[in-house]
Coordinates of C-alpha atoms in Angstrom, one line a residue:
M19 CA -27.5 -63.1 51.9
S20 CA -28.0 -60.9 48.8
K21 CA -28.3 -57.1 49.1
K22 CA -31.4 -55.3 47.9
N23 CA -31.0 -53.3 44.7
T24 CA -33.5 -50.7 45.8
I25 CA -34.7 -49.4 49.2
S26 CA -38.3 -48.5 49.0
I27 CA -39.4 -45.6 51.1
G28 CA -43.0 -44.5 52.1
L29 CA -43.8 -41.1 53.4
L30 CA -46.6 -40.6 55.9
G31 CA -47.2 -36.9 55.4
F32 CA -46.1 -34.5 52.7
G33 CA -46.3 -31.0 54.3
V34 CA -43.3 -28.8 54.9
V35 CA -41.2 -31.7 56.5
G36 CA -42.3 -34.3 54.0
Q37 CA -41.6 -32.1 51.0
G38 CA -38.2 -31.3 52.6
V39 CA -37.4 -35.0 52.9
W40 CA -38.3 -35.5 49.2
K41 CA -36.2 -32.5 48.1
N42 CA -33.2 -33.6 50.2
I43 CA -33.3 -37.2 48.9
E44 CA -33.5 -35.9 45.4
K45 CA -30.7 -33.3 45.8
N46 CA -28.4 -35.8 47.5
R47 CA -29.4 -39.0 45.7
I48 CA -26.1 -39.7 44.0
A49 CA -24.1 -39.4 47.2
L50 CA -26.6 -41.3 49.3
E51 CA -26.9 -44.2 46.8
Y52 CA -23.1 -44.4 46.5
R53 CA -22.7 -44.5 50.3
L54 CA -25.5 -47.1 50.7
G55 CA -24.5 -49.2 47.7
T56 CA -28.2 -49.3 46.6
Q57 CA -30.9 -47.2 45.0
L58 CA -33.4 -45.2 47.0
K59 CA -36.9 -44.8 45.8
I60 CA -39.8 -43.0 47.4
T61 CA -42.6 -45.2 46.1
Q62 CA -45.7 -44.1 48.1
I63 CA -46.7 -40.8 49.8
V64 CA -49.7 -40.5 52.1
V65 CA -51.3 -37.1 52.4
K66 CA -54.3 -35.8 54.4
D67 CA -55.8 -34.0 51.4
S68 CA -54.8 -35.2 47.9
S69 CA -56.4 -32.2 46.2
K70 CA -54.1 -29.7 48.1
A71 CA -51.5 -27.9 45.9
R72 CA -47.9 -28.7 46.9
D73 CA -44.5 -27.1 46.1
V74 CA -43.0 -30.4 45.0
D75 CA -44.1 -32.3 41.9
V76 CA -44.1 -36.0 42.3
P77 CA -44.8 -38.8 39.8
A78 CA -48.4 -39.5 39.2
G79 CA -50.0 -42.2 41.3
I80 CA -47.7 -42.2 44.3
C81 CA -49.8 -39.8 46.4
S82 CA -52.8 -41.2 48.3
E83 CA -55.0 -40.6 51.3
D84 CA -54.8 -44.3 52.1
S85 CA -52.2 -45.0 54.8
A86 CA -52.3 -48.7 54.0
R87 CA -50.4 -48.0 50.8
V88 CA -47.4 -47.3 53.0
V89 CA -47.9 -49.0 56.3
D90 CA -49.3 -52.3 55.0
N91 CA -47.4 -52.4 51.8
P92 CA -44.9 -55.3 51.9
E93 CA -42.7 -53.5 49.2
I94 CA -42.0 -50.6 51.6
D95 CA -38.8 -51.0 53.5
I96 CA -38.7 -47.7 55.4
V97 CA -41.6 -45.7 56.7
C98 CA -41.0 -42.0 57.4
E99 CA -43.6 -40.7 59.8
L100 CA -43.9 -37.0 59.0
M101 CA -47.4 -36.3 60.1
G102 CA -46.8 -35.0 63.6
G103 CA -49.1 -35.4 66.6
T104 CA -49.7 -38.5 68.6
G105 CA -53.1 -39.8 67.4
K106 CA -52.9 -41.2 63.8
A107 CA -49.1 -41.0 63.9
L108 CA -49.0 -43.4 66.9
E109 CA -51.4 -45.9 65.3
L110 CA -49.5 -46.0 62.0
T111 CA -46.1 -46.2 63.6
R112 CA -47.3 -49.1 65.8
R113 CA -48.6 -50.9 62.7
A114 CA -45.4 -50.4 60.7
L115 CA -43.2 -51.5 63.6
N116 CA -45.4 -54.6 64.2
Q117 CA -44.7 -55.6 60.6
G118 CA -41.0 -55.3 61.2
K119 CA -40.6 -52.1 59.1
I120 CA -38.0 -49.5 59.8
V121 CA -39.6 -46.3 61.0
V122 CA -38.0 -42.9 60.9
T123 CA -39.6 -40.0 62.8
A124 CA -38.6 -36.6 64.2
N125 CA -42.0 -36.5 66.0
K126 CA -40.9 -35.3 69.5
A127 CA -44.3 -35.6 71.0
L128 CA -44.7 -39.2 69.8
I129 CA -41.3 -40.1 71.1
C130 CA -41.8 -38.4 74.5
E131 CA -45.2 -39.9 75.1
H132 CA -44.8 -43.3 73.5
G133 CA -41.1 -43.9 72.9
E134 CA -40.6 -46.7 75.3
E135 CA -43.6 -48.6 73.9
L136 CA -42.5 -48.1 70.3
F137 CA -38.9 -49.2 71.2
E138 CA -40.3 -52.4 72.7
I139 CA -42.3 -53.1 69.6
A140 CA -39.3 -52.5 67.4
R141 CA -37.0 -54.6 69.7
R142 CA -39.4 -57.6 69.5
K143 CA -39.4 -57.6 65.7

């Protein structure tokens, strides 16, 4: 089995936490890629309002209000759910897990209220 040259990451949300994830990956990129033996690339970011000014400059064309660009994109390996809440975050997490994607979240409400269900979805895939 060959190892991927690049791990493609999609961010669902780009507020304080999402921008922090971006900054930390960029700041620690060399060490992370060395440890993983592969490149990391944030290829898509979903935002609630694409016209909103943000503290982090990202390459043109990777921000969108369309969650399908992350969740339903076969090129995305890891989905980072950084939206918060349990409404849209739950729907998108379910969709990503049902497609066999890795999902990373620190959404305590989502895990407390739906953790068992989400674990079962991930376990089946």
